[in-house]
Structures are given as structure tokens and as C-alpha cells.
Coordinates of C-alpha atoms and ligand atoms in Angstrom, one line a residue:
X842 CA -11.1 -14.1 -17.3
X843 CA -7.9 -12.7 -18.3
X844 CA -6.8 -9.5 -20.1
X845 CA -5.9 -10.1 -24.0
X846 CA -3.8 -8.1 -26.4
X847 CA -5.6 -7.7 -29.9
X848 CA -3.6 -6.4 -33.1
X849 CA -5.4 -2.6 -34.5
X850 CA -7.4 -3.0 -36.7
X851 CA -8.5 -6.1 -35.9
X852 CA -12.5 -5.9 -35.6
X853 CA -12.9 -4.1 -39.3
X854 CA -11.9 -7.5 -40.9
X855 CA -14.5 -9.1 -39.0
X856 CA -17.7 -7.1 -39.6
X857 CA -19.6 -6.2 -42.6
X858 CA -18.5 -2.3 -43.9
X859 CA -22.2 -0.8 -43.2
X860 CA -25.4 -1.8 -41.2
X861 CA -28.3 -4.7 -42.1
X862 CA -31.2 -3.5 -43.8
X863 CA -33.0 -5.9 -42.0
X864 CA -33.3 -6.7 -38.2
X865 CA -30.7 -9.1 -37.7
X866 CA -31.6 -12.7 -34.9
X867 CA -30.2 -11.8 -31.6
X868 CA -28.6 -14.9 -31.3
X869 CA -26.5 -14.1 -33.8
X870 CA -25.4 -11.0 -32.1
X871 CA -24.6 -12.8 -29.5
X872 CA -22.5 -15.2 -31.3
X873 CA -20.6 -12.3 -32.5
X874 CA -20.5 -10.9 -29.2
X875 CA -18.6 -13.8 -28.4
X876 CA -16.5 -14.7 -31.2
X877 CA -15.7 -11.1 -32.4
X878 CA -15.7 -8.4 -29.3
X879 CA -15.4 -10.2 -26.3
X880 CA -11.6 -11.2 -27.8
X881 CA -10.3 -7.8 -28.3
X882 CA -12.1 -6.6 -24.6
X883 CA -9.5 -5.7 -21.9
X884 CA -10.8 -7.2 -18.6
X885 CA -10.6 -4.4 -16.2
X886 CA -12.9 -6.5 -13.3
X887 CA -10.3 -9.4 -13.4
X888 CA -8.5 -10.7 -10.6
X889 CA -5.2 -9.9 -12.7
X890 CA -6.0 -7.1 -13.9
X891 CA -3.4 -4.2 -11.7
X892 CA -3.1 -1.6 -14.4
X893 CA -3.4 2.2 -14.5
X894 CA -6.2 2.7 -11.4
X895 CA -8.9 0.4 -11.2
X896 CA -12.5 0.8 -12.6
X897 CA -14.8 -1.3 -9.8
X898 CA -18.2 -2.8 -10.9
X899 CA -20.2 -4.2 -8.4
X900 CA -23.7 -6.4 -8.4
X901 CA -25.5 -3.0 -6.4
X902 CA -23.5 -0.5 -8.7
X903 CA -24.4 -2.8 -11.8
X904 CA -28.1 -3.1 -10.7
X905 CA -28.4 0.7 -10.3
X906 CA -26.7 1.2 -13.4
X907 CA -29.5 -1.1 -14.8
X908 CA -32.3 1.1 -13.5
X909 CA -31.2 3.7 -14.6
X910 CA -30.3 2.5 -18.2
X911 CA -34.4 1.0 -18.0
X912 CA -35.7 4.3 -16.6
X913 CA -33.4 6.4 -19.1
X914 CA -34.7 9.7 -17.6
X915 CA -32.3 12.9 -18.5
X916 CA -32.5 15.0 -15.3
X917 CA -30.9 18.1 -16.4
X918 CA -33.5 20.2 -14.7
X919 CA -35.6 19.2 -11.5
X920 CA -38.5 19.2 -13.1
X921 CA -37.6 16.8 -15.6
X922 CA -37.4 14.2 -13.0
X923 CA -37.2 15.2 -9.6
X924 CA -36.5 12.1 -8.0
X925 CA -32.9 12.2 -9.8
X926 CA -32.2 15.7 -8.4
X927 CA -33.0 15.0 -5.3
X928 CA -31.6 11.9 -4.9
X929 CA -27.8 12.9 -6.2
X930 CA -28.1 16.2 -3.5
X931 CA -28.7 13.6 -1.1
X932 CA -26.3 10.7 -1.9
X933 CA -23.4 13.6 -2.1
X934 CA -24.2 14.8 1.4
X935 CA -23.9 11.1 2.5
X936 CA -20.8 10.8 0.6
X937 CA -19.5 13.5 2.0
X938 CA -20.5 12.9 5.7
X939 CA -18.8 9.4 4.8
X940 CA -15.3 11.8 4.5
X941 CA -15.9 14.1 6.7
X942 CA -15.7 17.0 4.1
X943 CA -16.4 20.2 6.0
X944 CA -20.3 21.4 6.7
X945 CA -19.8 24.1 3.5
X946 CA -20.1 21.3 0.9
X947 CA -23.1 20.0 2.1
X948 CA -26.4 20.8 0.2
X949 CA -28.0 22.8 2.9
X950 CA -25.5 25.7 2.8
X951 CA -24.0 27.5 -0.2
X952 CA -22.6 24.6 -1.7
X953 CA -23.2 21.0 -2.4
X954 CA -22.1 18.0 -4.3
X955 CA -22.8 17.0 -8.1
X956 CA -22.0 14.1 -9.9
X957 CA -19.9 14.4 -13.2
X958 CA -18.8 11.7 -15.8
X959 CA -15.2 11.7 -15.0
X960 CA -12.5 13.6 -13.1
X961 CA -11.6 15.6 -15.9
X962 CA -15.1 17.1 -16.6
X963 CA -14.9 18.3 -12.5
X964 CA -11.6 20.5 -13.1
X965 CA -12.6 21.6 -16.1
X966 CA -16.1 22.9 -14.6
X967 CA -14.6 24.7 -11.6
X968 CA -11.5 26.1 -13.5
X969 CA -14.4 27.6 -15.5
X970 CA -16.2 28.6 -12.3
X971 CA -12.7 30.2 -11.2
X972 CA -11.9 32.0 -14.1
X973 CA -14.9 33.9 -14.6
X974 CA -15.1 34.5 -10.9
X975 CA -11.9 36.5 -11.4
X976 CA -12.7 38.0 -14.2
X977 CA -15.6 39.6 -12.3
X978 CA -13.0 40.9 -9.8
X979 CA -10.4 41.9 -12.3
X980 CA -11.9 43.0 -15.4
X981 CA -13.0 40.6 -18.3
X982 CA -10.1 42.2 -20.3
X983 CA -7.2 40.3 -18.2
X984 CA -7.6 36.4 -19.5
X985 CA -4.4 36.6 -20.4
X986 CA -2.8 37.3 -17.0
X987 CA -4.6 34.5 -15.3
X988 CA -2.1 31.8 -14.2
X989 CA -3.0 28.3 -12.8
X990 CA -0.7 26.3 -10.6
X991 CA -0.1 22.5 -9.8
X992 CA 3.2 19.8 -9.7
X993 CA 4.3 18.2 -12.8
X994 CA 3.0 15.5 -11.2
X995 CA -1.0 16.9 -11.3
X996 CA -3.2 14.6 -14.1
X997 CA -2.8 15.7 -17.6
X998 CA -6.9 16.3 -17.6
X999 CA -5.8 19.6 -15.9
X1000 CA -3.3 21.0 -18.7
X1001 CA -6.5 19.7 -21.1
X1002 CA -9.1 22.4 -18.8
X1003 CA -6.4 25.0 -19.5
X1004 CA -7.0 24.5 -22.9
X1005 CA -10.4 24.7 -23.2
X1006 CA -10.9 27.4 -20.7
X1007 CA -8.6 29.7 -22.7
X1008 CA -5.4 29.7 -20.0
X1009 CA -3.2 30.8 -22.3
X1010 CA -0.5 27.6 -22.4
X1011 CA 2.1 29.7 -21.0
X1012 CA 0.1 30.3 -17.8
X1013 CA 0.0 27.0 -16.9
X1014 CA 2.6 26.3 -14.4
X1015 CA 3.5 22.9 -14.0
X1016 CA 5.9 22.5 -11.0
X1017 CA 8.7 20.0 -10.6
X1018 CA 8.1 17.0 -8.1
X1019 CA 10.7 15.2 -7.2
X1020 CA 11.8 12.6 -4.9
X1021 CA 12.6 14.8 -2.1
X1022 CA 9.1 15.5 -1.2
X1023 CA 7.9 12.1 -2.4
X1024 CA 6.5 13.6 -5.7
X1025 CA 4.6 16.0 -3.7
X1026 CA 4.2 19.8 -4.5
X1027 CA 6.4 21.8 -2.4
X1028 CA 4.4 24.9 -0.6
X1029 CA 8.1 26.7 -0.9
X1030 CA 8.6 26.1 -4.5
X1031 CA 4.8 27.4 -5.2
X1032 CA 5.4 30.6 -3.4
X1033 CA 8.4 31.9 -4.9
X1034 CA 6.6 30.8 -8.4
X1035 CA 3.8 33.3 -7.3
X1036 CA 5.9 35.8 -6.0
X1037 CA 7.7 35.9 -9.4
X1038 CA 4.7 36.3 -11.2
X1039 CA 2.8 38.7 -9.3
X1040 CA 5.7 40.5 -9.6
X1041 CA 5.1 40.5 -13.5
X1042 CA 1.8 41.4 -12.7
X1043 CA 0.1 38.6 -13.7
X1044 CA -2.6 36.8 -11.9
X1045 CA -2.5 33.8 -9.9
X1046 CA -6.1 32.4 -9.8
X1047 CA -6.3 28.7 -9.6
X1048 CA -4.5 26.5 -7.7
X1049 CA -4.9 22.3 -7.8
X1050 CA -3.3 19.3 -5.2
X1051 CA -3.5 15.9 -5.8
X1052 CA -4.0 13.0 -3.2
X1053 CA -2.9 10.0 -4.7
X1054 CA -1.1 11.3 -7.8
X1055 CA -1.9 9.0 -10.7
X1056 CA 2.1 8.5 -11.4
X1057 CA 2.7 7.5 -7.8
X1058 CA 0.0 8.2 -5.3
X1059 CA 1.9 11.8 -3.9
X1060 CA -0.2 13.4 -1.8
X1061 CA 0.3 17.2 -2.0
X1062 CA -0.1 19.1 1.3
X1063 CA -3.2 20.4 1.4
X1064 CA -3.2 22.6 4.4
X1065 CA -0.2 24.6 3.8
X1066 CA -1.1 24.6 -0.1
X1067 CA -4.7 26.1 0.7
X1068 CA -3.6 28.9 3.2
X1069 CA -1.3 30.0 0.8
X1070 CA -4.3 30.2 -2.3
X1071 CA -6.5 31.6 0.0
X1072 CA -3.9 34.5 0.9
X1073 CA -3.7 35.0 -2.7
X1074 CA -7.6 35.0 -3.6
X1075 CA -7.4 32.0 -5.7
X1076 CA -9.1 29.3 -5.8
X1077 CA -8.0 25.7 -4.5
X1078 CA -9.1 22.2 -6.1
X1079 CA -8.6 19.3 -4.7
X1080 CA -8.1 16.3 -7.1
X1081 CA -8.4 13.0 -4.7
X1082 CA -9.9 11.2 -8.4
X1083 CA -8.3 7.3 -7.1
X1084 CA -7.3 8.0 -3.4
X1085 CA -10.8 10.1 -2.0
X1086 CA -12.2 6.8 -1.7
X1087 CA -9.5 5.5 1.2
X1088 CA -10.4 8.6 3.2
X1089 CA -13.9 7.0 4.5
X1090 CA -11.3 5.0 6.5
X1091 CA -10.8 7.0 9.6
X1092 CA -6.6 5.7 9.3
X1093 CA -6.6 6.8 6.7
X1094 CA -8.7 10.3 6.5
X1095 CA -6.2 12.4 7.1
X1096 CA -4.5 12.4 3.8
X1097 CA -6.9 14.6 3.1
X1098 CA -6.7 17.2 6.6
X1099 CA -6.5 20.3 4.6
X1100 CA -9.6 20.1 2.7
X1101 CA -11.5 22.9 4.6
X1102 CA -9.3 25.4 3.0
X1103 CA -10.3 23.8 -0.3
X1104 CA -13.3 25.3 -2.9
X1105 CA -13.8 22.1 -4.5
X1106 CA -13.0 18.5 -3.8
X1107 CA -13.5 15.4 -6.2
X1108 CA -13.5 11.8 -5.5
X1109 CA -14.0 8.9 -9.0
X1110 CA -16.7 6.9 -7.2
X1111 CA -15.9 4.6 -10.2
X1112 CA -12.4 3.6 -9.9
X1113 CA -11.9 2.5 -6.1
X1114 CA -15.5 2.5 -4.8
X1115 CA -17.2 -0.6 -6.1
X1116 CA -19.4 2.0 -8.2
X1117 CA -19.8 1.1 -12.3
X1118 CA -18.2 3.4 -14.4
X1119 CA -19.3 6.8 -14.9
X1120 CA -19.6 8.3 -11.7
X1121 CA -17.3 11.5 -10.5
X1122 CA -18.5 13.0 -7.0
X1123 CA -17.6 16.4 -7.0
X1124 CA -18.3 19.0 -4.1
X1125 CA -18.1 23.0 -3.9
X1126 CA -18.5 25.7 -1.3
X1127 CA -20.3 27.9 -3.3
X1128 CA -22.2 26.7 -6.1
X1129 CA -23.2 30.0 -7.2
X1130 CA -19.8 30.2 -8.7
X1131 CA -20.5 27.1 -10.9
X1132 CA -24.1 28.3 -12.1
X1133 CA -22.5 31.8 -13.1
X1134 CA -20.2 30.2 -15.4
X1135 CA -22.0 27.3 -16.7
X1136 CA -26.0 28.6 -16.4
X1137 CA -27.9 28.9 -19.4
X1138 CA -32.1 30.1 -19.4
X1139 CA -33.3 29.3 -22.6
X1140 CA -37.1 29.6 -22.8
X1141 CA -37.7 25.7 -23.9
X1142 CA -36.9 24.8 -20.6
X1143 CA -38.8 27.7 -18.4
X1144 CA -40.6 26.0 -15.5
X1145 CA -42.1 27.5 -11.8
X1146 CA -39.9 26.0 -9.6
X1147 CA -36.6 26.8 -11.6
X1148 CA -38.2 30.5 -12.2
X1149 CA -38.9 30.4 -8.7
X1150 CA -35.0 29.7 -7.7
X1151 CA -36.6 27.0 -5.5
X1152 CA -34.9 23.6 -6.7
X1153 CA -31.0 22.8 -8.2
X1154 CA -31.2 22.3 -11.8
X1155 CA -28.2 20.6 -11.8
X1156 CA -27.7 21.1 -16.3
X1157 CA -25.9 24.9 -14.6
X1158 CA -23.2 22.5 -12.8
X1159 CA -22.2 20.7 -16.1
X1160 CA -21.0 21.2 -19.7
X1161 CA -23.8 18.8 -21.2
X1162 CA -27.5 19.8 -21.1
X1163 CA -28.7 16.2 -20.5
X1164 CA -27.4 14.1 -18.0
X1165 CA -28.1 10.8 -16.6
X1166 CA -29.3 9.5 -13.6
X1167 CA -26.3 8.6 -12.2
X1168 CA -26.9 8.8 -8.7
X1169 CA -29.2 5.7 -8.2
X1170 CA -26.3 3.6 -8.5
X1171 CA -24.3 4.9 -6.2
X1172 CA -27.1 5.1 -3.4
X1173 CA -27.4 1.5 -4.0
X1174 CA -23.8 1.0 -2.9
X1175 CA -23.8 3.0 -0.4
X1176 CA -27.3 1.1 0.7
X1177 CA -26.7 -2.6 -0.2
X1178 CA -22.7 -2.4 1.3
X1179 CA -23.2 0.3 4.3
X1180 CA -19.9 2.0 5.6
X1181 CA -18.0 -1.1 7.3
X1182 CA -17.8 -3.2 4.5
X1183 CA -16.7 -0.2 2.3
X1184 CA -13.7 0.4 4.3
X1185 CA -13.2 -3.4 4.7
X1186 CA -13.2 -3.4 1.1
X1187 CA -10.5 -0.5 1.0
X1188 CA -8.5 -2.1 3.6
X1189 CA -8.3 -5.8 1.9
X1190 CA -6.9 -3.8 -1.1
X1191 CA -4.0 -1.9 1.1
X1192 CA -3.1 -5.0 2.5
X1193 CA -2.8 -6.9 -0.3
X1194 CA -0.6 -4.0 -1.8
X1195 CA 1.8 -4.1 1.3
X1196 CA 2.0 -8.0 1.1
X1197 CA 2.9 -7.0 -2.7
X1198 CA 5.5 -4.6 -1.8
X1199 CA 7.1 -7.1 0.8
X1200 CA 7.8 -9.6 -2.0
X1201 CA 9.2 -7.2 -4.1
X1202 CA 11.3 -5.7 -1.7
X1203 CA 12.7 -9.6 -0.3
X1204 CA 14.1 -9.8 -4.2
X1205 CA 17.1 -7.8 -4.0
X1206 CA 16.9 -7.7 -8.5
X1207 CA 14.3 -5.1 -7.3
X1208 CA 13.6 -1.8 -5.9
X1209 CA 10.6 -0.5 -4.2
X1210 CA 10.7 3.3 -5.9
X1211 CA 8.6 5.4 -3.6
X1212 CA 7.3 4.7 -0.7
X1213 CA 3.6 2.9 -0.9
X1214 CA 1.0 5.0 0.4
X1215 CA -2.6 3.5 -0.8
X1216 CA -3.0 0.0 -2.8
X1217 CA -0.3 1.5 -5.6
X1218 CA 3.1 0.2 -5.5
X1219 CA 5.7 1.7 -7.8
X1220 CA 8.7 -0.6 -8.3
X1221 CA 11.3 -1.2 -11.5
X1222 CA 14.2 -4.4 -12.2
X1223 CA 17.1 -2.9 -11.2
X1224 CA 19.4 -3.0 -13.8
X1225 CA 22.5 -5.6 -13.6
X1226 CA 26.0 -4.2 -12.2
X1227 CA 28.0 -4.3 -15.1
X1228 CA 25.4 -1.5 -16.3
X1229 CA 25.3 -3.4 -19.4
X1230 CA 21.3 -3.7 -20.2
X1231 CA 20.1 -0.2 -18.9
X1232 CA 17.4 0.1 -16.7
X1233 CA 14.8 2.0 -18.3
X1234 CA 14.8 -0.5 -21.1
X1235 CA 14.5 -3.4 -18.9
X1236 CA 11.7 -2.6 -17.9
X1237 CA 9.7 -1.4 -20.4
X1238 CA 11.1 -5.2 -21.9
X1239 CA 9.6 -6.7 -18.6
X1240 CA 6.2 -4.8 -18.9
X1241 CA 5.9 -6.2 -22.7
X1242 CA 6.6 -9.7 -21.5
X1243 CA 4.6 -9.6 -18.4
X1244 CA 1.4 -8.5 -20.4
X1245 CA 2.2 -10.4 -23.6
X1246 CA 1.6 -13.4 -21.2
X1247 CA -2.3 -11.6 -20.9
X1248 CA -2.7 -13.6 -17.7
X1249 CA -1.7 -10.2 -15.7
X1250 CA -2.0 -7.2 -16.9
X1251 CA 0.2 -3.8 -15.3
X1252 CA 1.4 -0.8 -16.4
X1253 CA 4.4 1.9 -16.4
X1254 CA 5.2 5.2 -15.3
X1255 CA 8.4 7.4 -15.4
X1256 CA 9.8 9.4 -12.2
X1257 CA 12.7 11.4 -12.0
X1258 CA 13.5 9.8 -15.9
X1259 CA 13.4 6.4 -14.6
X1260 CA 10.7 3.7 -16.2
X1261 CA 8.8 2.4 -13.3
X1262 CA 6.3 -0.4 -13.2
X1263 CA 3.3 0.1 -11.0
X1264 CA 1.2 -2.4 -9.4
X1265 CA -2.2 -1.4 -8.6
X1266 CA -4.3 -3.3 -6.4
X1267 CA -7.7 -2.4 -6.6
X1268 CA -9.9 -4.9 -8.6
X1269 CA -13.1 -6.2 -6.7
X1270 CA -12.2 -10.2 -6.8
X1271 CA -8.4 -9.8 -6.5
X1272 CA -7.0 -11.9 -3.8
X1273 CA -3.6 -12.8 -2.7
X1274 CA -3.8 -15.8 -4.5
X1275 CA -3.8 -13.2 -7.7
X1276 CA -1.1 -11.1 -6.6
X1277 CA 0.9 -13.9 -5.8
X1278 CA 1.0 -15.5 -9.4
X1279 CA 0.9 -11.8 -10.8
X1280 CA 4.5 -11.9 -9.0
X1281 CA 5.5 -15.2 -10.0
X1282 CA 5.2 -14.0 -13.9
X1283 CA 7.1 -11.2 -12.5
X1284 CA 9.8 -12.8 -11.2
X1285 CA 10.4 -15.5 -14.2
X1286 CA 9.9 -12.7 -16.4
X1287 CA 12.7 -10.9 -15.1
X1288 CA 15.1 -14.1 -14.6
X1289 CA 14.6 -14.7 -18.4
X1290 CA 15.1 -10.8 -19.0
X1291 CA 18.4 -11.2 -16.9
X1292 CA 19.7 -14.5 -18.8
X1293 CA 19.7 -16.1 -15.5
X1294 CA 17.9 -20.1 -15.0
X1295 CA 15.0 -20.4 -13.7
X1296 CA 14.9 -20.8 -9.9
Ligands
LIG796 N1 -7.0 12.7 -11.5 C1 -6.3 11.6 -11.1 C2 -5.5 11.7 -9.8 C3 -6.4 10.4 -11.8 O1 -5.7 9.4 -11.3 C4 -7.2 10.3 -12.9 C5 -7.3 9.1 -13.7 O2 -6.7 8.1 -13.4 C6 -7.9 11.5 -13.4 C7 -7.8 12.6 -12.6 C8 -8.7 11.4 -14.6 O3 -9.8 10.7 -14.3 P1 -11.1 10.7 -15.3 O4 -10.9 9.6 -16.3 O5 -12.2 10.4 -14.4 O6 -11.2 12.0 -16.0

């Protein structure tokens, strides 16, 4: 099934302006289903589909995701079901034995791992975490001296965590990334940044890496990155949202060698990990630094065994009170695909991104941008010689005619002020077959773009 472009607007003419008074047939529904919705759906589990990062779905993840919609349970405390307490605390040690994160994010220590909706709600909970843990050491009175840290290059849900934590905007320092490090945050750059503002007395705090930028797959260096925010008392996220799930791969694990130095780690279980959307795994060190900011003990939901501190009640690891059960549907992944076929699974994607990357780069219209580091490949149209048609606007011109054709569907970037179109393999039923006619549009795409005839 391919991806399809719809014009706004389109579904209000379509439906009726307010709801039946009377149960409608379900037929019916489904006939709207199929006439009305399904046209204006964007088909992220398509072969074709190689946009932004991918969003997996899988029979086991599907299946679990069924349970758990049948079951409907809201495990915010343990006692309100604690089979879905248990179970995420036990499927987050897995996934994190899986990784080889260290011992301190297991469950049996002072850490553990929880599962949040998306990558976004995992930075905002341990900025909040962070902050408050500094302003226990500093005094509640210096908010406005706190200063986080990341590349330019670090996703936007972080700037969006500043903003509800209270970071005052200006504390946000987003570093420049360019393309002498790859796109990756340079250790050298972040301490002279730091030394200038401890210098100003304010307070460095938080610090956050990226592997696998979402631009271009960068992966900041951990180690050096996490001495340093250790040294400084802050504390050090690490945002692996897309590329975590490569790191089961022993190859490939060391793109995250670092990650001991780190407080908290987080892997999207739904993009690259055959797991149906939502399901963020994030781990900490010390969880007591997540309960202090987020815990709330209202007497509607007293009970022995959370009076008793004898159970996680994972609602003080969250913003939500409720929260689903989320975890059976990864366990069933992990069950009904085990560890080899998992990294089989990674593996086919990789490959298939290098095979894309070797057609690009045997075009010389082209240029391979950065270098390809998971199943991401970042690549533009050069721009003709006589400099005539320039190159940020052909390719934004090939994007629209690539997807306009809503038999492949990709998406765009800029780096270093250049348009760049990135190819992300990562869908479960893409084969080379896919990213072979994906390239094929491409290419004819770009000879029509170029005025040359078709070869
Ligand atoms: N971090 C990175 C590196 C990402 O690539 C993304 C999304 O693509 C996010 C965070 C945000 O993910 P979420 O939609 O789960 O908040």
C-alpha cells in the first residue's frame, strides 16, 4: 500500500458537522473507513515508505498491543494491577541486558527502567528530575542560573523540556555541529561553553548526547561528554530515541561505549524495534531522583504496599497519573522474535541502507552528504555547473516530485545550510526490491529536474 498526499481540510467535507443520535450499522463505518479515512492515511508500515525514522508494527507487538487495548488496565500504581508493574521492571532489565547497559540501570539496584509514550516525555522527566536535584544542592532560589547543554543538532523535544521545566530560554545552549566532527558535539567546544559560564556564575546542570541524531544519525561522544558532566555535577542524558535499537548488535554496541558515565539512557522501542507505537524505554541510575520530582501521595490512592515503600508505583516516574500497559507488547517481541532475529532484523535494514548509498554514490549528479552510520543515508542532487538552478531548491523540487508520485515517500533535512534528502531504511517489509524502485523514481525524478532525457 502506498503513501498518499491529501489536500487540508479534506475529511470536514466528508463527514456530517456533529455526532448520530442514534447508533449508526458498523458496516457503514467501515465503508467510511474505507472510502473516507483510509485515503488521507500516510502508510508508515509500507515498503516505500523511508521518511523521517521509522515507526515498526509487528504481528507480536500488534497482538500485545491488542491485549492490552482488551485488558485496558491503568497501572499507575502496583496495586492497581501488579502484573503490569512487574512485568515492565522486568522487560526493561531484559532490554537492558539486551544492550549491555551498565548493572546501575537494572531494577535490583537504585535505578531501573520505565516505559514512557515517546522520547520527548523521557527528557522532559529527567530534566525535571535534574533540575530539582540541583535545586536541593544550590538553593530553590537559583532557577534562573541553571543552564542545559547539547549540539544544535540535539531533537527539538529537548528545547520543548526547557520550556516546560522553566530553563529560562537563554540557558539553553545549543552548540554548533558541523561537518568537522560529523555533526557530532565537540567535548572542546562544550568545555570552553562551561568555563565561560561558570565564570558568570551560572550553573551548568544538565547535559544531553545524541546517538543517531535525527538530522543525520551523529553520534555524540559519550565517554569524553560524560567525564566532563560528571566533573561538573550535572547530570548526563543520553538520547539513543532511533539508533539504541542497533546497539543489541554486538558490531554495533559500541556507539554507545560511554553510557556508564550516563544518568539516564533512552531507546524508542517503537521506531526501529518491530514494537507498535507508543513505547519509549527509558533507564536511570537512581530513580529516587525521578520520584522526588514527579511523586505525588494523595490519599485516593493510599494502599499497604506503596505505604510500605515495598513495590514501584511507577505514576512517580511519569507526568500522567494513568498509564497503560505498555509493557506486554514489548515482552511479546522480545518473546515471539528472541535476540537473533532482532539483530538479523537490524542488520537487513543496514545493509539495505549501504546498497542504497552505493547507488547513490555510482551517480556522479549526486553526493553522499555525511557519512552513513546506521540505516539513514543523507544525500542531495548536486546542483548543475553552470550554478544556474541552485541546489537547495533542487532539491526541495525533487522531494515534491518524488512524493507527489505517493509511490515512495522521503523526507528533508538541512546541514551546514544545505537541503538534504534523507533516506531512511527502516520499515518491516522493505526489501531491496523497494529501495531499488524508490531510487529509480529518484533518478527520473532528477533527470526531468535537470532537463536532461530519460536514460
Ligand atoms: N530524539 C531523537 C534522536 C529522535 O530522532 C526523535 C524522533 O525522531 C525524538 C527524540 C523524539 O521522539 P518522540 O516522538 O518519541 O518524542
Amino acid at each position: 500500500m502506498h503513501v498518499k498526499a491529501s489536500k487540508p481540510g479534506y475529511l470536514r467535507n466528508l463527514l456530517p458537522d456533529s455526532a448520530p443520535n442514534q447508533p449508526d450499522s458498523f458496516q457503514h463505518v467501515l465503508d467510511d473507513i474505507q472510502a473516507k479515512i483510509l485515503p488521507g492515511v500516510t502508510h508508515w508500515q509500507s515498503p516505500n515508505y523511508f521518511a523521517y525514522y521509522p515507526s515498526n508494527s509487528s504481528v507480536a507487538g500488534f497482538l500485545g498491543e491488542m491485549l492490552s487495548a482488551g485488558l485496558n488496565i491503568v497501572g499507575f500504581s502496583w496495586i492497581t494491577s501488579p502484573a503490569a508493574t512487574e512485568l515492565e521492571m522486568i522487560v526493561l532489565d531484559w532490554l537492558a541486558k539486551m544492550l549491555k547497559l551498565p548493572e546501575d540501570f537494572l531494577s535490583a539496584g537504585q535505578g531501573g527502567g520505565v516505559i514512557q509514550g515517546t522520547a520527548s516525555e523521557a527528557v522532559l522527566v529527567v530534566l525535571l528530575a535534574a533540575r530539582d536535584k540541583a535545586l536541593r544542592r544550590v538553593g530553590k532560589g537559583a532557577l534562573e542560573k541553571l543552564v542545559v547543554y547539547a549540539s544544535d543538532q540535539t531533537h527539538s523535544a529537548l528545547q520543548k523540556a526547557c520550556q516546560i521545566a522553566g530553563i529560562h530560554p537563554e540557558n539553553c545552549r545549543l552548540l554548533k555541529a558541523n561537518s568537522s566532527t560529523n555533526y557530532a558535539l565537540s567535548p572542546e567546544l562544550l568545555s570552553e561553553t562551561i568555563s565561560q559560564d561558570l565564570a558568570i556564575g551560572l550553573i551548568p546542570f544538565f547535559l544531553c548526547a545524541t546517538v543517531g541524531t535525527t538530522s543525520s544519525t551523529a553520534v555524540d561522544p559519550l565517554l569524553a561528554l560524560g567525564k566532563f558532566a560528571k566533573s561538573n555535577e550535572m547530570w548526563f542524558h543520553v538520547d539513543a530515541a532511533y539508533a539504541g535499537s542497533a546497539c543489541i548488535c554486538p558490531e554495533f554496541r559500541h556507539y554507545i561505549d560511554g553510557v556508564e558515565e550516563a544518568d539516564s539512557f533512552n531507546m524508542n522501542a517503537h521506531k526501529w524495534f518491530l514494537t507498535n507505537f507508543d513505547c519509549s524505554a527509558l533507564w536511570v541510575k537512581d530513580r529516587s531522583a525521578l520520584v522526588q520530582a514527579l511523586s505525588t501521595n494523595p490519599e485516593f490512592l493510599k494502599n499497604k504496599a506503596s505505604q510500605a515503600n515495598m513495590v514501584v508505583d511507577y505514576k512517580d516516574w511519569q507526568i500522567p497519573l494513568g498509564r497503560r500497559f505498555r509493557s506486554l507488547k514489548l515482552w511479546m517481541v522480545l518473546r515471539l522474535y528472541g535476540l537473533e532475529n532482532l539483530q538479523c532484523y537490524i542488520r537487513s535494514h543496514i545493509k539495505l541502507a549501504k546498497h542504497f548509498e552505493d547507488l547513490v554514490a555510482q551517480d556522479t549528479r549526486f553526493e553522499v552528504v555525511t557519512p552513513r552510520i546506521f540505516s539513514l543515508v543523507c544525500f542531495r542532487l548536486l546542483p548543475p555547473s553552470n550554478g544556474e538552478y541552485h541546489g537547495n531548491k533542487l532539491n526541495h523540487e525533487l522531494l515534491d516530485a518524488v512524493n507527489s508520485t505517493g509511490n515512495v515517500f522521503i523526507s528533508h533535512t538541512v546541514l551546514s545550510g544545505k537541503y538534504i534528502l534523507r533516506f531512511a531504511v527502516g520499515a518491516p517489509l522493505t526489501e531491496e526490491k523497494h529501495v531499488n524502485a524508490a531510487w529509480k523514481v529518484l533518478q527520473d525524478k532528477a533527470t526531468a529536474l535537470l532537463g536532461e532525457s530519460l536514460r
